[in-house]
PDB file of C-alpha atoms in Angstrom:
ATOM      1  CA  MET I   8     103.638  82.059 101.119  1.00 75.00           C
ATOM      2  CA  THR I   9     101.151  79.982 103.251  1.00 81.00           C
ATOM      3  CA  VAL I  10      98.105  78.267 102.499  1.00 85.00           C
ATOM      4  CA  ALA I  11      96.268  81.289 104.393  1.00 83.00           C
ATOM      5  CA  ASP I  12      97.882  83.798 102.311  1.00 81.00           C
ATOM      6  CA  TYR I  13      96.689  81.966  99.352  1.00 88.00           C
ATOM      7  CA  VAL I  14      92.977  81.963 100.864  1.00 91.00           C
ATOM      8  CA  ALA I  15      93.247  85.321 101.863  1.00 88.00           C
ATOM      9  CA  LEU I  16      94.154  86.350  98.193  1.00 89.00           C
ATOM     10  CA  LEU I  17      91.448  84.190  96.869  1.00 93.00           C
ATOM     11  CA  LEU I  18      89.036  85.680  99.280  1.00 92.00           C
ATOM     12  CA  PHE I  19      90.106  89.159  98.267  1.00 91.00           C
ATOM     13  CA  ALA I  20      89.633  88.510  94.446  1.00 92.00           C
ATOM     14  CA  LEU I  21      86.413  86.902  94.902  1.00 93.00           C
ATOM     15  CA  LEU I  22      84.718  89.415  97.304  1.00 91.00           C
ATOM     16  CA  TRP I  23      86.078  92.428  94.839  1.00 89.00           C
ATOM     17  CA  SER I  24      84.331  90.386  91.605  1.00 89.00           C
ATOM     18  CA  GLY I  25      81.302  89.841  93.548  1.00 86.00           C
ATOM     19  CA  TYR I  26      80.689  93.146  94.859  1.00 85.00           C
ATOM     20  CA  SER I  27      81.311  94.565  91.303  1.00 85.00           C
ATOM     21  CA  TRP I  28      78.762  92.154  89.956  1.00 83.00           C
ATOM     22  CA  ILE I  29      76.604  93.094  92.825  1.00 82.00           C
ATOM     23  CA  THR I  30      76.705  96.827  92.123  1.00 79.00           C
ATOM     24  CA  ALA I  31      76.115  96.516  88.659  1.00 75.00           C
ATOM     25  CA  GLY I  32      72.854  94.853  88.791  1.00 68.00           C
ATOM     26  CA  GLY I  33      73.248  91.651  90.163  1.00 61.00           C
ATOM     27  CA  GLY I  34      72.224  92.646  93.892  1.00 56.00           C
ATOM     28  CA  SER I  35      68.575  93.451  92.899  1.00 58.00           C
ATOM     29  CA  ARG I  36      68.353  89.549  93.308  1.00 62.00           C
ATOM     30  CA  PHE I  37      69.798  89.612  96.839  1.00 63.00           C
ATOM     31  CA  PHE I  38      68.640  93.012  98.414  1.00 62.00           C
ATOM     32  CA  ARG I  39      65.389  93.610  96.000  1.00 69.00           C
ATOM     33  CA  ARG I  40      66.483  97.273  95.428  1.00 71.00           C
ATOM     34  CA  ALA I  41      68.702  99.147  93.340  1.00 75.00           C
ATOM     35  CA  SER I  42      72.248 100.290  94.099  1.00 77.00           C
ATOM     36  CA  LEU I  43      73.116 103.915  94.760  1.00 82.00           C
ATOM     37  CA  ASN I  44      75.416 103.672  91.341  1.00 81.00           C
ATOM     38  CA  ARG I  45      72.166 102.457  89.436  1.00 82.00           C
ATOM     39  CA  ALA I  46      69.874 105.295  91.089  1.00 81.00           C
ATOM     40  CA  MET I  47      72.081 107.886  90.077  1.00 84.00           C
ATOM     41  CA  ALA I  48      72.830 106.507  86.591  1.00 82.00           C
ATOM     42  CA  GLU I  49      68.847 107.175  86.275  1.00 83.00           C
ATOM     43  CA  ARG I  50      69.561 110.865  87.706  1.00 85.00           C
ATOM     44  CA  ARG I  51      72.120 111.320  85.071  1.00 85.00           C
ATOM     45  CA  GLN I  52      69.590 110.807  82.336  1.00 84.00           C
ATOM     46  CA  HIS I  53      66.918 112.905  83.748  1.00 85.00           C
ATOM     47  CA  TRP I  54      69.534 115.774  84.051  1.00 85.00           C
ATOM     48  CA  ILE I  55      70.607 115.284  80.402  1.00 84.00           C
ATOM     49  CA  TYR I  56      67.166 115.143  79.261  1.00 85.00           C
ATOM     50  CA  ASN I  57      66.152 118.255  81.137  1.00 84.00           C
ATOM     51  CA  SER I  58      69.081 120.093  79.434  1.00 82.00           C
ATOM     52  CA  LEU I  59      67.192 119.854  76.222  1.00 81.00           C
ATOM     53  CA  HIS I  60      64.805 122.277  77.604  1.00 82.00           C
ATOM     54  CA  ARG I  61      67.083 125.050  78.153  1.00 77.00           C
ATOM     55  CA  ASP I  62      69.787 127.286  75.916  1.00 76.00           C
ATOM     56  CA  LEU I  63      71.681 128.322  78.954  1.00 76.00           C
ATOM     57  CA  LYS I  64      73.759 125.603  80.071  1.00 76.00           C
ATOM     58  CA  MET I  65      76.324 127.152  82.113  1.00 80.00           C
ATOM     59  CA  ILE I  66      75.074 124.955  85.230  1.00 82.00           C
ATOM     60  CA  ASP I  67      75.677 121.990  83.002  1.00 81.00           C
ATOM     61  CA  THR I  68      79.215 122.706  82.231  1.00 83.00           C
ATOM     62  CA  GLN I  69      80.016 123.551  85.544  1.00 86.00           C
ATOM     63  CA  ILE I  70      78.621 119.954  86.635  1.00 85.00           C
ATOM     64  CA  MET I  71      80.951 118.357  83.693  1.00 85.00           C
ATOM     65  CA  ALA I  72      84.009 120.543  84.920  1.00 86.00           C
ATOM     66  CA  GLY I  73      83.451 119.071  88.508  1.00 87.00           C
ATOM     67  CA  LEU I  74      83.025 115.327  87.529  1.00 87.00           C
ATOM     68  CA  GLN I  75      86.538 116.180  85.519  1.00 87.00           C
ATOM     69  CA  ASN I  76      88.198 117.511  88.427  1.00 89.00           C
ATOM     70  CA  GLY I  77      87.252 115.103  90.711  1.00 89.00           C
ATOM     71  CA  THR I  78      88.488 112.306  88.432  1.00 91.00           C
ATOM     72  CA  ALA I  79      91.688 114.062  87.964  1.00 92.00           C
ATOM     73  CA  PHE I  80      92.327 114.412  91.513  1.00 92.00           C
ATOM     74  CA  PHE I  81      92.014 110.817  92.163  1.00 91.00           C
ATOM     75  CA  ALA I  82      94.084 110.042  89.167  1.00 93.00           C
ATOM     76  CA  SER I  83      96.903 112.636  90.610  1.00 92.00           C
ATOM     77  CA  THR I  84      96.735 110.485  94.056  1.00 92.00           C
ATOM     78  CA  SER I  85      97.163 107.069  92.543  1.00 93.00           C
ATOM     79  CA  ILE I  86     100.340 108.178  90.823  1.00 93.00           C
ATOM     80  CA  PHE I  87     101.565 109.734  94.295  1.00 93.00           C
ATOM     81  CA  ALA I  88     100.412 106.645  95.728  1.00 92.00           C
ATOM     82  CA  ILE I  89     102.283 104.318  93.190  1.00 92.00           C
ATOM     83  CA  GLY I  90     105.293 106.429  94.018  1.00 91.00           C
ATOM     84  CA  GLY I  91     105.036 105.772  97.767  1.00 88.00           C
ATOM     85  CA  CYS I  92     104.823 102.124  96.861  1.00 87.00           C
ATOM     86  CA  PHE I  93     108.331 102.411  94.985  1.00 87.00           C
ATOM     87  CA  ALA I  94     109.931 104.225  97.749  1.00 86.00           C
ATOM     88  CA  LEU I  95     108.363 101.647 100.150  1.00 82.00           C
ATOM     89  CA  LEU I  96     110.470  98.954  97.932  1.00 81.00           C
ATOM     90  CA  GLY I  97     113.626 101.077  98.285  1.00 79.00           C
ATOM     91  CA  ALA I  98     113.180 101.087 102.036  1.00 76.00           C
ATOM     92  CA  THR I  99     112.878  96.971 102.464  1.00 73.00           C
ATOM     93  CA  ASP I 100     115.938  97.180 104.836  1.00 73.00           C
ATOM     94  CA  GLN I 101     114.401  99.333 107.378  1.00 76.00           C
ATOM     95  CA  VAL I 102     110.864  97.782 106.902  1.00 70.00           C
ATOM     96  CA  ASP I 103     112.287  94.345 107.905  1.00 70.00           C
ATOM     97  CA  ALA I 104     114.117  95.384 110.957  1.00 70.00           C
ATOM     98  CA  VAL I 105     111.121  97.212 112.253  1.00 69.00           C
ATOM     99  CA  PHE I 106     108.637  94.186 111.222  1.00 67.00           C
ATOM    100  CA  ARG I 107     110.909  91.371 112.851  1.00 68.00           C
ATOM    101  CA  ASP I 108     110.533  93.556 116.265  1.00 66.00           C
ATOM    102  CA  MET I 109     106.588  93.207 116.204  1.00 66.00           C
ATOM    103  CA  PRO I 110     105.143  90.500 117.702  1.00 65.00           C
ATOM    104  CA  PHE I 111     101.661  90.730 116.326  1.00 64.00           C
ATOM    105  CA  VAL I 112     102.695  90.812 112.712  1.00 65.00           C
ATOM    106  CA  SER I 113     102.944  87.744 110.753  1.00 65.00           C
ATOM    107  CA  TYR I 114     106.218  88.210 108.852  1.00 62.00           C
ATOM    108  CA  GLY I 115     107.003  86.169 105.856  1.00 64.00           C
ATOM    109  CA  GLY I 116     110.386  87.467 104.887  1.00 69.00           C
ATOM    110  CA  ARG I 117     111.740  90.355 102.688  1.00 73.00           C
ATOM    111  CA  THR I 118     110.748  88.416  99.322  1.00 79.00           C
ATOM    112  CA  LEU I 119     107.090  87.897 100.657  1.00 80.00           C
ATOM    113  CA  PHE I 120     106.886  91.907 101.571  1.00 81.00           C
ATOM    114  CA  GLU I 121     108.302  92.786  98.278  1.00 83.00           C
ATOM    115  CA  LEU I 122     105.665  91.051  96.881  1.00 86.00           C
ATOM    116  CA  LYS I 123     103.091  92.379  98.850  1.00 87.00           C
ATOM    117  CA  VAL I 124     104.078  96.014  98.095  1.00 87.00           C
ATOM    118  CA  ILE I 125     104.320  94.863  94.272  1.00 90.00           C
ATOM    119  CA  GLY I 126     100.281  93.882  94.611  1.00 90.00           C
ATOM    120  CA  LEU I 127      99.555  97.044  96.305  1.00 91.00           C
ATOM    121  CA  THR I 128     101.417  99.144  93.405  1.00 93.00           C
ATOM    122  CA  GLY I 129      99.253  97.073  91.149  1.00 92.00           C
ATOM    123  CA  LEU I 130      96.083  98.165  92.877  1.00 93.00           C
ATOM    124  CA  PHE I 131      96.974 101.711  92.539  1.00 94.00           C
ATOM    125  CA  GLY I 132      98.018 101.359  88.922  1.00 94.00           C
ATOM    126  CA  TYR I 133      94.789  99.872  88.187  1.00 94.00           C
ATOM    127  CA  SER I 134      92.907 102.772  90.033  1.00 94.00           C
ATOM    128  CA  PHE I 135      95.143 105.103  87.934  1.00 94.00           C
ATOM    129  CA  PHE I 136      94.209 103.563  84.610  1.00 94.00           C
ATOM    130  CA  LYS I 137      90.718 103.591  85.481  1.00 94.00           C
ATOM    131  CA  PHE I 138      90.657 107.024  86.540  1.00 94.00           C
ATOM    132  CA  GLY I 139      92.652 108.162  83.602  1.00 93.00           C
ATOM    133  CA  TRP I 140      90.317 106.953  81.058  1.00 94.00           C
ATOM    134  CA  SER I 141      86.976 107.870  82.837  1.00 94.00           C
ATOM    135  CA  TYR I 142      88.656 111.329  82.776  1.00 93.00           C
ATOM    136  CA  ARG I 143      88.995 110.966  79.034  1.00 92.00           C
ATOM    137  CA  LEU I 144      85.622 109.906  78.832  1.00 93.00           C
ATOM    138  CA  PHE I 145      84.225 112.652  80.691  1.00 90.00           C
ATOM    139  CA  ASN I 146      86.022 114.854  77.912  1.00 91.00           C
ATOM    140  CA  TYR I 147      84.155 113.128  75.373  1.00 91.00           C
ATOM    141  CA  CYS I 148      81.162 113.442  77.067  1.00 89.00           C
ATOM    142  CA  THR I 149      81.582 117.095  77.374  1.00 89.00           C
ATOM    143  CA  ILE I 150      82.258 117.433  73.635  1.00 89.00           C
ATOM    144  CA  LEU I 151      78.670 115.497  73.118  1.00 88.00           C
ATOM    145  CA  PHE I 152      76.882 117.479  75.590  1.00 86.00           C
ATOM    146  CA  GLY I 153      78.259 120.699  73.196  1.00 84.00           C
ATOM    147  CA  ALA I 154      76.666 118.898  70.484  1.00 82.00           C
ATOM    148  CA  LEU I 155      73.005 119.026  71.482  1.00 81.00           C
ATOM    149  CA  PRO I 156      70.418 120.968  69.707  1.00 81.00           C
ATOM    150  CA  MET I 157      69.290 124.220  71.264  1.00 83.00           C
ATOM    151  CA  GLU I 158      65.917 124.252  72.744  1.00 78.00           C
ATOM    152  CA  GLU I 159      64.092 125.499  69.745  1.00 80.00           C
ATOM    153  CA  GLU I 160      65.821 122.816  67.615  1.00 80.00           C
ATOM    154  CA  ALA I 161      65.071 120.002  70.421  1.00 76.00           C
ATOM    155  CA  ARG I 162      61.666 121.270  70.099  1.00 81.00           C
ATOM    156  CA  ALA I 163      61.151 120.986  66.327  1.00 82.00           C
ATOM    157  CA  ASP I 164      62.896 117.621  66.279  1.00 81.00           C
ATOM    158  CA  MET I 165      62.493 115.813  69.752  1.00 83.00           C
ATOM    159  CA  GLU I 166      63.221 112.359  68.233  1.00 84.00           C
ATOM    160  CA  ARG I 167      66.675 113.718  66.966  1.00 85.00           C
ATOM    161  CA  ALA I 168      67.362 115.444  70.260  1.00 83.00           C
ATOM    162  CA  ARG I 169      66.873 112.524  72.414  1.00 86.00           C
ATOM    163  CA  ARG I 170      69.287 110.125  70.393  1.00 87.00           C
ATOM    164  CA  ALA I 171      71.666 112.927  70.990  1.00 86.00           C
ATOM    165  CA  ALA I 172      70.756 113.014  74.548  1.00 86.00           C
ATOM    166  CA  ASP I 173      71.277 109.477  74.690  1.00 88.00           C
ATOM    167  CA  GLN I 174      74.658 109.668  73.363  1.00 88.00           C
ATOM    168  CA  VAL I 175      75.614 111.732  76.380  1.00 88.00           C
ATOM    169  CA  VAL I 176      73.982 109.852  78.921  1.00 89.00           C
ATOM    170  CA  LYS I 177      75.438 106.677  77.556  1.00 90.00           C
ATOM    171  CA  MET I 178      79.149 108.354  77.657  1.00 91.00           C
ATOM    172  CA  ASN I 179      78.704 109.920  80.920  1.00 89.00           C
ATOM    173  CA  THR I 180      77.271 106.653  82.418  1.00 90.00           C
ATOM    174  CA  ILE I 181      80.544 104.859  81.032  1.00 92.00           C
ATOM    175  CA  ALA I 182      82.628 107.215  82.419  1.00 92.00           C
ATOM    176  CA  ALA I 183      81.087 107.023  85.786  1.00 90.00           C
ATOM    177  CA  LYS I 184      81.269 103.368  85.653  1.00 91.00           C
ATOM    178  CA  HIS I 185      85.129 103.635  85.253  1.00 93.00           C
ATOM    179  CA  PHE I 186      85.293 106.274  87.572  1.00 93.00           C
ATOM    180  CA  ASN I 187      83.513 103.673  90.071  1.00 91.00           C
ATOM    181  CA  ASP I 188      85.805 101.125  89.480  1.00 92.00           C
ATOM    182  CA  GLY I 189      88.773 103.167  89.908  1.00 93.00           C
ATOM    183  CA  LEU I 190      87.252 104.438  93.485  1.00 92.00           C
ATOM    184  CA  ARG I 191      86.620 100.890  94.746  1.00 92.00           C
ATOM    185  CA  SER I 192      90.229  99.955  94.149  1.00 93.00           C
ATOM    186  CA  ILE I 193      91.222 102.617  96.372  1.00 93.00           C
ATOM    187  CA  PHE I 194      88.666 101.671  98.979  1.00 92.00           C
ATOM    188  CA  LEU I 195      90.001  97.985  98.515  1.00 93.00           C
ATOM    189  CA  SER I 196      93.640  98.914  99.068  1.00 92.00           C
ATOM    190  CA  ILE I 197      92.924  99.693 102.541  1.00 92.00           C
ATOM    191  CA  GLY I 198      91.853  96.128 103.194  1.00 91.00           C
ATOM    192  CA  TYR I 199      94.814  95.119 101.336  1.00 91.00           C
ATOM    193  CA  LEU I 200      96.790  97.025 103.817  1.00 88.00           C
ATOM    194  CA  GLY I 201      95.890  94.367 106.501  1.00 86.00           C
ATOM    195  CA  TRP I 202      97.979  91.744 104.744  1.00 85.00           C
ATOM    196  CA  PHE I 203     100.944  93.333 105.942  1.00 82.00           C
ATOM    197  CA  VAL I 204     100.012  92.583 109.225  1.00 81.00           C
ATOM    198  CA  GLY I 205      98.954  89.095 108.502  1.00 82.00           C
ATOM    199  CA  PRO I 206      96.696  86.892 106.028  1.00 85.00           C
ATOM    200  CA  TYR I 207      94.007  86.575 108.704  1.00 88.00           C
ATOM    201  CA  ILE I 208      94.139  90.188 109.323  1.00 87.00           C
ATOM    202  CA  PHE I 209      93.621  90.598 105.454  1.00 88.00           C
ATOM    203  CA  MET I 210      90.988  88.432 105.421  1.00 92.00           C
ATOM    204  CA  LEU I 211      89.067  90.558 108.017  1.00 92.00           C
ATOM    205  CA  THR I 212      89.926  94.171 106.781  1.00 93.00           C
ATOM    206  CA  THR I 213      88.653  92.808 103.319  1.00 92.00           C
ATOM    207  CA  VAL I 214      85.418  91.545 104.414  1.00 94.00           C
ATOM    208  CA  ILE I 215      84.979  94.777 106.486  1.00 94.00           C
ATOM    209  CA  VAL I 216      85.650  97.172 103.567  1.00 93.00           C
ATOM    210  CA  ILE I 217      82.920  94.994 101.721  1.00 91.00           C
ATOM    211  CA  PHE I 218      80.450  95.204 104.150  1.00 92.00           C
ATOM    212  CA  VAL I 219      80.773  99.003 104.374  1.00 91.00           C
ATOM    213  CA  LEU I 220      80.938  99.469 100.523  1.00 90.00           C
ATOM    214  CA  THR I 221      77.918  97.313 100.296  1.00 87.00           C
ATOM    215  CA  ARG I 222      75.841  99.008 102.968  1.00 87.00           C
ATOM    216  CA  ARG I 223      76.372 102.279 101.508  1.00 86.00           C
ATOM    217  CA  GLN I 224      75.375 101.140  98.282  1.00 84.00           C
ATOM    218  CA  TYR I 225      71.875  99.779  99.506  1.00 82.00           C
ATOM    219  CA  PHE I 226      71.280 100.965 103.032  1.00 82.00           C
ATOM    220  CA  SER I 227      73.044 104.533 103.454  1.00 81.00           C
ATOM    221  CA  GLU I 228      71.147 107.338 104.102  1.00 82.00           C
ATOM    222  CA  ALA I 229      72.642 108.919 100.736  1.00 80.00           C
ATOM    223  CA  ARG I 230      70.921 106.124  98.863  1.00 80.00           C
ATOM    224  CA  LYS I 231      67.551 106.766 100.729  1.00 81.00           C
ATOM    225  CA  ALA I 232      67.893 110.563 100.014  1.00 81.00           C
ATOM    226  CA  ILE I 233      67.938 109.506  96.286  1.00 79.00           C
ATOM    227  CA  MET I 234      65.198 106.986  96.211  1.00 75.00           C
ATOM    228  CA  ASP I 235      62.771 109.418  98.315  1.00 68.00           C
ATOM    229  CA  ALA I 236      63.450 112.321  95.611  1.00 57.00           C
ATOM    230  CA  GLN I 237      62.506 109.727  92.813  1.00 56.00           C
ATOM    231  CA  THR I 238      59.159 109.295  94.579  1.00 50.00           C
ATOM    232  CA  HIS I 239      57.812 112.496  94.382  1.00 43.00           C
TER     233      HIS I 239
END
């Protein structure tokens, strides 16, 4: 590995950790606004609290099922991606021959290529564990949601009902955080692919991915729609 490779890896790690910190709440110091994730966390709270005022909760259970299904989809996708990485390791000789003929690719040899694939496998493995744990937490959230008191009971003891709702909100928010962590790993794997071309392309693609993700969190139409809804 060259110095540029190490610098690219360091930049990748710093931007990943920095973006995670910013979207977790640190971004308010830079952008003076809440991220889309934090805005949605507040909407989750409103949703759970509203469910205390209705006995028929079929809509709520459908929402829970949708959250679980989406998480399961990405967990399965991560497994397929890991399998693809192992298949790529098995075809190193063919890839080696292809890369040697590409003039614009900074090819560092077989060993470096295998290390890059192992790193990519690690990214997908990380995302799988995040999605898997998120799926489990959404399952726990469904159980906690089923334990919420009915409307009449909630009106009789609203403080107790609020405490039960807070448990659901916290579990749902934690599950969503792990889901977002896994999704972030999937997005950043796109930037990581630039390393197969060269370290400078790796830096460029990483910066582009982080820029796009930051824009979506703080300056996108989706965030504007959420914040506009909260002001009414």
